[in-house]
XYZ file of C-alpha atoms in Angstrom:
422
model
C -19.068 -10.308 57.440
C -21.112 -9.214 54.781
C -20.395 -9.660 50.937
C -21.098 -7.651 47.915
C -23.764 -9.146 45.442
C -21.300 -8.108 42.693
C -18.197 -9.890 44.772
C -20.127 -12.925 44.976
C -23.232 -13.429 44.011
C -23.669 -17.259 43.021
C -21.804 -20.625 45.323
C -22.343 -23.632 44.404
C -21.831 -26.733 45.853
C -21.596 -29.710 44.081
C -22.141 -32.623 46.306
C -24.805 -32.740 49.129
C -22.776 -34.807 52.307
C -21.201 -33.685 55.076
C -18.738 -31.293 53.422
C -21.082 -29.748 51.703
C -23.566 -29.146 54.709
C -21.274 -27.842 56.552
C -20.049 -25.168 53.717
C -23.292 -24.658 53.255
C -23.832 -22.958 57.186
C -20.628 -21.589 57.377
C -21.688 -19.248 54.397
C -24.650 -18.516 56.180
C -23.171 -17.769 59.248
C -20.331 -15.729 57.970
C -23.792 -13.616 56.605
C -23.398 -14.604 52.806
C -26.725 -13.270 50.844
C -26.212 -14.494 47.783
C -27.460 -17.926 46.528
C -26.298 -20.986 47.228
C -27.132 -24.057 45.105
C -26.244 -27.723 46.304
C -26.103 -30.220 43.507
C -26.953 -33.777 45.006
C -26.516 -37.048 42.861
C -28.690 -39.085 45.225
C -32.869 -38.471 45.254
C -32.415 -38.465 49.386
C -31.692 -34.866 50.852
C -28.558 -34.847 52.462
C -28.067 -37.588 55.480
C -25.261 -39.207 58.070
C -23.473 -41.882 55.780
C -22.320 -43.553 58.635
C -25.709 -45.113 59.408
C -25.822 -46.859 56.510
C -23.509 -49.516 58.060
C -24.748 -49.075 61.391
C -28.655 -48.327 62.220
C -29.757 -47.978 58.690
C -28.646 -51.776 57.827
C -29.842 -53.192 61.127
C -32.939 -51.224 60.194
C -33.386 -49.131 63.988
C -33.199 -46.284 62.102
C -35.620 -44.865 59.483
C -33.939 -42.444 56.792
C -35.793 -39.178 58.106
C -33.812 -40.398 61.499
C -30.439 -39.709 59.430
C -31.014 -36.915 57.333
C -28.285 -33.807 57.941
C -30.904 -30.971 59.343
C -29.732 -27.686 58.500
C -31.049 -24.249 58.684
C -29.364 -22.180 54.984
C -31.332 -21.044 52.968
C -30.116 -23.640 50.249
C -31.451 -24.366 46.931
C -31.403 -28.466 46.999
C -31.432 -30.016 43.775
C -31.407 -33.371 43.857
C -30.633 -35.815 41.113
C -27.640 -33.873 39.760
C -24.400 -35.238 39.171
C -21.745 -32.805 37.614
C -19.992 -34.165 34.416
C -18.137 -31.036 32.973
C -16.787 -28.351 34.310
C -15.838 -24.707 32.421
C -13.490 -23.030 34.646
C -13.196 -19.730 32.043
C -16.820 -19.074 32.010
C -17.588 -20.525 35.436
C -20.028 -23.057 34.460
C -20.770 -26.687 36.214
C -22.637 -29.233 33.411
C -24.906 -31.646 34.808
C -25.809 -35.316 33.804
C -30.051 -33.755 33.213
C -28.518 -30.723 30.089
C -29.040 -28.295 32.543
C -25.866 -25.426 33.402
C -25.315 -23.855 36.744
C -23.116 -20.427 36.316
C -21.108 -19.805 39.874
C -19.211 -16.723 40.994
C -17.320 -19.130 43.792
C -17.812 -23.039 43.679
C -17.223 -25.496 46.323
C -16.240 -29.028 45.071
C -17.930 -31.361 47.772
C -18.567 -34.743 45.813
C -16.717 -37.152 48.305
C -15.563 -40.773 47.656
C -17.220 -43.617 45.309
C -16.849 -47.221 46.455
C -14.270 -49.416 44.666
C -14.590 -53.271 43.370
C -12.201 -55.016 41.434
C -12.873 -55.353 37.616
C -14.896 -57.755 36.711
C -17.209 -58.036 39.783
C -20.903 -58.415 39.117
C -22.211 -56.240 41.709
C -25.640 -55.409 41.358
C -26.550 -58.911 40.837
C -28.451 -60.294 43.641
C -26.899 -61.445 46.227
C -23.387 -59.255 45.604
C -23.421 -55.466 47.345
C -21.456 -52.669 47.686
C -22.387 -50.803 51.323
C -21.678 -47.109 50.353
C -25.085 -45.183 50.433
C -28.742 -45.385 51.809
C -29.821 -47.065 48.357
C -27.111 -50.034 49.426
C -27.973 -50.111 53.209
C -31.784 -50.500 51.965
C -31.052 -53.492 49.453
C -28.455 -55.448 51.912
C -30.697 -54.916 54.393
C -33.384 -57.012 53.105
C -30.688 -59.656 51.172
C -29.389 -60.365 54.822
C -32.968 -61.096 56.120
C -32.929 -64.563 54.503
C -29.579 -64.766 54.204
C -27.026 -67.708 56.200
C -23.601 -67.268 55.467
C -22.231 -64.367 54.864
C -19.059 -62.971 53.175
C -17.681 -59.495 53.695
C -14.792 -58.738 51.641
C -12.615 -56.002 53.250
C -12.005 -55.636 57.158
C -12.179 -51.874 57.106
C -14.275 -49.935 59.305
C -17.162 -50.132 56.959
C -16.336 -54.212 56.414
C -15.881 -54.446 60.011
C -18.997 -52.604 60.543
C -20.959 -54.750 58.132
C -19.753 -58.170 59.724
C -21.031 -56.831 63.477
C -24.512 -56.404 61.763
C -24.732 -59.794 60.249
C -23.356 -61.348 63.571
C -26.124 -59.542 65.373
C -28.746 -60.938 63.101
C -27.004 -64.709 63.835
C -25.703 -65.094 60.524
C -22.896 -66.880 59.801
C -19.867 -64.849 58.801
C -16.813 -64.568 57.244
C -14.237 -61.927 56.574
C -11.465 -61.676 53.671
C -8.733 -59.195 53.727
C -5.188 -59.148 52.227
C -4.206 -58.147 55.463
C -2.951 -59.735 58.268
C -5.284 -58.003 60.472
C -8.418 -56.111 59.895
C -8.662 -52.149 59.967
C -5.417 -51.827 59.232
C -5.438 -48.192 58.140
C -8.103 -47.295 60.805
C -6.386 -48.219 63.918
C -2.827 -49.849 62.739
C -1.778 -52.859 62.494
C -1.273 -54.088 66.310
C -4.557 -52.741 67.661
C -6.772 -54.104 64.534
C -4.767 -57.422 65.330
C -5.843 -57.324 69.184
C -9.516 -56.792 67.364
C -9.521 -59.410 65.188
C -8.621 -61.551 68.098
C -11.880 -60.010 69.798
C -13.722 -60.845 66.492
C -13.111 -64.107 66.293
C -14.182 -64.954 70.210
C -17.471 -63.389 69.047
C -17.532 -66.157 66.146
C -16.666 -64.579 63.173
C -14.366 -66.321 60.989
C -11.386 -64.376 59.595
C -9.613 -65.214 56.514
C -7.238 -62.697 56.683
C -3.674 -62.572 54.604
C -5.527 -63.880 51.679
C -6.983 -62.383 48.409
C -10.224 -63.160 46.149
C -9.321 -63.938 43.221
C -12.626 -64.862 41.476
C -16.403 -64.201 42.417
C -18.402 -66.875 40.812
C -22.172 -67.779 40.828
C -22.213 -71.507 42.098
C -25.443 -73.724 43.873
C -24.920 -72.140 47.176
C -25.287 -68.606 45.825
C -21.525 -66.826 45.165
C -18.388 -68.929 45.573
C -15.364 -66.691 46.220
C -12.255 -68.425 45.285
C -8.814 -67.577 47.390
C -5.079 -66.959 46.246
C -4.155 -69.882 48.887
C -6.729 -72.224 46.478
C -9.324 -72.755 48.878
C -12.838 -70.916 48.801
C -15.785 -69.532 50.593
C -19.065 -70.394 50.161
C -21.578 -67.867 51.139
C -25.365 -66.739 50.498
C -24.306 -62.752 50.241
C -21.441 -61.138 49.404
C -21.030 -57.750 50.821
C -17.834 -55.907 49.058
C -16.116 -53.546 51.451
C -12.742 -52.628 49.529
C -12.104 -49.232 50.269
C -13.443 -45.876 48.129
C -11.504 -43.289 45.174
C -11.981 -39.502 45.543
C -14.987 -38.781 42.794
C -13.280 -36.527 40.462
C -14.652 -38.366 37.198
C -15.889 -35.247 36.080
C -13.083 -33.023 37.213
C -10.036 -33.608 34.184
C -6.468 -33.144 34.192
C -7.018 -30.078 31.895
C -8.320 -28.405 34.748
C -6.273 -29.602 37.845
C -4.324 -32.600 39.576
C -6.604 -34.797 40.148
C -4.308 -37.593 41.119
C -5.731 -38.752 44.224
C -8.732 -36.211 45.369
C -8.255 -32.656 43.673
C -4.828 -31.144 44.377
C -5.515 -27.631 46.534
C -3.182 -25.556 48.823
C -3.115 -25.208 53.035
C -6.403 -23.541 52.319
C -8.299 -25.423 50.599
C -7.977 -23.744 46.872
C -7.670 -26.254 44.048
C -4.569 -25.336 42.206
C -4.904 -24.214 38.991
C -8.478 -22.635 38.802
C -9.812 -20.043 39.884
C -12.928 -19.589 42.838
C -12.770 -23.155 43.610
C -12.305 -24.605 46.422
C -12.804 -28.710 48.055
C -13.929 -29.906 51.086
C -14.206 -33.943 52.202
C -12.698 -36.804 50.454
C -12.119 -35.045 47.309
C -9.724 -32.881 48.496
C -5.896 -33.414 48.943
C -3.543 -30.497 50.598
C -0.852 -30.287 52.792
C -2.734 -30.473 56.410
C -1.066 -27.867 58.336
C -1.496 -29.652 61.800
C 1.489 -32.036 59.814
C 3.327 -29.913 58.151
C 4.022 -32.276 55.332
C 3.085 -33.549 51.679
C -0.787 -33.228 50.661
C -2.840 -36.024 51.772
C -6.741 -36.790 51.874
C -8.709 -37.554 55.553
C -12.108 -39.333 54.601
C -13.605 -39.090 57.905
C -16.859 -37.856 59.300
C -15.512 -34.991 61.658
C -13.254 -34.260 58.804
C -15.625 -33.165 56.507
C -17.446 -30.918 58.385
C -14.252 -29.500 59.696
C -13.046 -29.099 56.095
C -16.211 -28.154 54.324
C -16.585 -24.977 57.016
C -12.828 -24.185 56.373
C -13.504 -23.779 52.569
C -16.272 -21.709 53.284
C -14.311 -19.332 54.768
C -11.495 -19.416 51.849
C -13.908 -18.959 48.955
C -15.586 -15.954 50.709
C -11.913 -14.576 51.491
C -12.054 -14.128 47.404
C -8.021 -13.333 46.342
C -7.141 -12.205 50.132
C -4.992 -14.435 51.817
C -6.987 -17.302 53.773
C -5.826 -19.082 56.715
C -4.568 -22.688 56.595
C -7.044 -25.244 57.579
C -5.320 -27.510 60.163
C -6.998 -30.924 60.798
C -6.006 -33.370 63.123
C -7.960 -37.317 62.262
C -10.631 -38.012 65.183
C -13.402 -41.083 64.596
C -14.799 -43.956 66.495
C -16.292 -47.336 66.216
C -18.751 -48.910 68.342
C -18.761 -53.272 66.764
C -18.366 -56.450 68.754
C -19.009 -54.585 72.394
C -15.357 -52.701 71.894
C -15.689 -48.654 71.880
C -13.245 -47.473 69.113
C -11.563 -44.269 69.555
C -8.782 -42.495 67.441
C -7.183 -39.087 67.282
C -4.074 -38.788 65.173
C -2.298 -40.050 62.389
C -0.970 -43.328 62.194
C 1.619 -45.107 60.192
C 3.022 -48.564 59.646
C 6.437 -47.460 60.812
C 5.549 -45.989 63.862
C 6.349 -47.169 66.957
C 3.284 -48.489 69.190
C 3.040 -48.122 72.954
C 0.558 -50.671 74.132
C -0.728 -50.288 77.496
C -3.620 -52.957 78.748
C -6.115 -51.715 81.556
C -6.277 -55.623 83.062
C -3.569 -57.135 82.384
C -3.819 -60.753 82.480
C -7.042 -61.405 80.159
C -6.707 -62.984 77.082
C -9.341 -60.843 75.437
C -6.867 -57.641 75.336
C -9.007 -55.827 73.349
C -12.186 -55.631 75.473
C -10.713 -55.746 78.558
C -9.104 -52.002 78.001
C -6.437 -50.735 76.016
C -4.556 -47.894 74.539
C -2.009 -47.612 71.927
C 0.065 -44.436 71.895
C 2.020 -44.508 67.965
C 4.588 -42.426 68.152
C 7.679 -41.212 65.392
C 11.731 -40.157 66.854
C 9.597 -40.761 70.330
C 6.796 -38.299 69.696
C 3.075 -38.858 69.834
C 1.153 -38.880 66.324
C -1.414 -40.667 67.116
C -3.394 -42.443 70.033
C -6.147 -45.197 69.413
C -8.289 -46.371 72.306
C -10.641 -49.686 72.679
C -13.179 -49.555 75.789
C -10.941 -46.640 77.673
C -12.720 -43.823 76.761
C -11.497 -41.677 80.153
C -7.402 -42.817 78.933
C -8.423 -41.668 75.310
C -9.831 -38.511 76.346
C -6.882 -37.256 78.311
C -4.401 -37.696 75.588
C -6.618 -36.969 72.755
C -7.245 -33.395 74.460
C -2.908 -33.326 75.518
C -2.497 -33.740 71.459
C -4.780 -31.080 70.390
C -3.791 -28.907 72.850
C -0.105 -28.644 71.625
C -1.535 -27.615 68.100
C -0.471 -28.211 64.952
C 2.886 -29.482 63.945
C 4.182 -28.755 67.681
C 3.056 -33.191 68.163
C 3.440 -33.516 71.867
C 5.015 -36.044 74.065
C 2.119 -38.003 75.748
C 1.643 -40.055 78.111
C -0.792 -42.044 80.570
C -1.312 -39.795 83.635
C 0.441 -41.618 86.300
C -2.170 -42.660 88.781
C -3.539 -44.874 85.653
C -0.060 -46.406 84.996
C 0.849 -47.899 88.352
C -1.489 -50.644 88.307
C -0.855 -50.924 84.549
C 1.478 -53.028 82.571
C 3.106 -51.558 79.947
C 4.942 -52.870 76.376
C 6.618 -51.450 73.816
C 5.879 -52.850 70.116
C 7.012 -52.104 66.724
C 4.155 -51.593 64.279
């Protein structure tokens, strides 16, 4: 597939993660030859974010050891965040004066970490864990640190804590909920992992809310909704991210949550623009319902090689670009597996691989969620083989078509089964 110079001569890609990586190759291998310009905010080339709560923080990896290697011929600019946009004349405004004219632009720019009003992050002591800058400064705060506090039991929190517990600091968790990676896994398998977190030492205030972040002897006192506080030498805040569409306005789009685009990827309401990652909000396909983001790794490679292909279809039709959630987990010595969507008011088919131990979690299971007695979604902990079979019997079936799954039977006969309501 070859393209014009006068169909489209310019892309460029603001944002320089995974989204924008993979749009990058896809327009190389689809045999684009025009120029492609990536506008990073960060000074470090483009790089797995994941490590930055994983090998990064515990400091086995170096940041050359992360870095995204790819092979289009790119023009990198780093240190270039967008703030305006002019959709008539086709012009992205940077934070440096400087204007980048595009014939097709792909809106990569991803998530930006949230903390309540009011915080002091920045201040030693209290960190956000979102990029390689955060990972390097947390990093060393945890080196003399004791105790601990992560605030948020999401993957990232959860993530965090396993770090600090493998450098034998003390630690503590606070979450509003009741369990912790609630929206990761659901709410009966991240209860069965908090169990598995707390054997491993970690204490869990969970139900409860901060409700002020104070400087005090210690270092940071964090005062709870229940009146009681925590104590702790760093604070690590792990609440969750917002799509980064600062400099995208509502007189260009929705921008509601993520940019507002169609099955393909088009934003709505401008024209030669397209998103890819956690900016971007459309009806996935592979659901058939309203639009939604997915902020996951896979995702945005998936996603930034699907609007790729849209912007280089120009006005033509473009197909739809079905996604169905996949990520993992490795914390605590439980593998993490999930394929699917899940939902608080699915149902939850819990089966255990050894019945019997009190440690459900590591000793094997799978949870099946299911909707009207279909499969959605299926999340695993240390069964990869189980996960595998139904993750591949749910992808198989396509999108929308959600399949009825279920253990092969020589696993289930020396399994026990039980049904629970998430």
């Amino acid at each position: 597939m070859r393209h014009r110079a006068g169909d489209l001569d310019r892309i460029v890609i603001v944002g320089a993660g995974r989204a924008a990586v993979a749009a990058a190759e896809e327009l190389h291998r689809l045999g684009f030859t025009g120029a492609i310009t990536m506008l990073g905010g960060e000074a470090h080339p483009p790089y797995h974010r994941p490590a930055c709560s994983k090998g990064l923080l515990t400091g086995r990896q170096r940041p050359a050891d992360a870095h995204l290697s790819f092979s289009a011929p790119v023009r990198w600019l780093p240190g270039r965040t967008a703030e305006d946009l002019d959709v008539t004349r086709q012009i992205v405004y940077t934070q440096t004066g400087e204007e980048f004219e595009y014939d097709g632009l792909i809106v990569a720019t991803g998530a930006k970490p949230v903390s309540p009003p009011g915080w002091p992050v920045g201040e030693p002591g209290l960190h956000v864990l979102h990029d390689i800058e955060d990972a390097f400064a947390l990093a060393g705060a945890l080196r003399e640190a004791r105790r601990v506090a992560v605030v948020g039991a999401g993957f990232t929190g959860c993530e965090a804590a396993y770090v600090v517990s493998s450098l034998a600091r003390e630690c503590v968790i606070v979450d509003s909920n009741p369990q912790v990676m609630t929206r990761a896994v659901g709410a009966v398998t991240g209860g069965l992992v908090a169990d598995s977190m707390r054997h491993e030492g970690v204490r869990m205030r969970l139900g409860r809310r901060v409700r002020t972040v104070s400087r005090s002897r210690r270092g940071w006192r964090l005062d709870l909704d229940d009146g009681s506080h925590v104590d702790a030498d760093v604070v690590i805040s792990a609440l969750g991210e917002r799509p980064d569409t600062s400099w995208f306005t509502a007189r260009h789009a929705d921008t509601g949550d993520g940019l507002l685009c169609d099955e393909s990827l088009r934003v709505l309401g401008v024209n030669r623009v397209v998103a890819a990652g956690a900016v971007a909000r459309w009806p996935n396909p592979w659901y058939g319902d309203a639009p939604g983001r997915c902020d996951q790794w896979i995702a945005a490679l998936e996603q930034g090689q699907a609007a790729a292909r849209t912007l280089l279809a120009g006005q033509r039709p473009a197909p739809a670009a079905p996604l169905q959630p996949r990520y993992w987990s490795d914390l605590f010595g439980l593998r993490i597996q999930v394929c699917g969507r899940l939902d608080g008011a699915d149902d939850v088919e819990v089966t255990e691989l050894r019945p019997g131990r009190r440690d459900i979690a590591r000793g094997g299971m799978v949870a099946v969620h299911l909707r009207d007695g279909v499969a959605r979604g299926v999340v695993a902990v240390n069964a990869p083989r189980q996960f595998t079979t139904l993750a591949r019997e749910m992808r198989a079936a396509g999108p929308v078509a959600r399949p009825r799954v279920s253990l092969p039977a020589a696993q289930t006969s020396h399994q026990r089964r039980l049904s629970l309501v998430g």
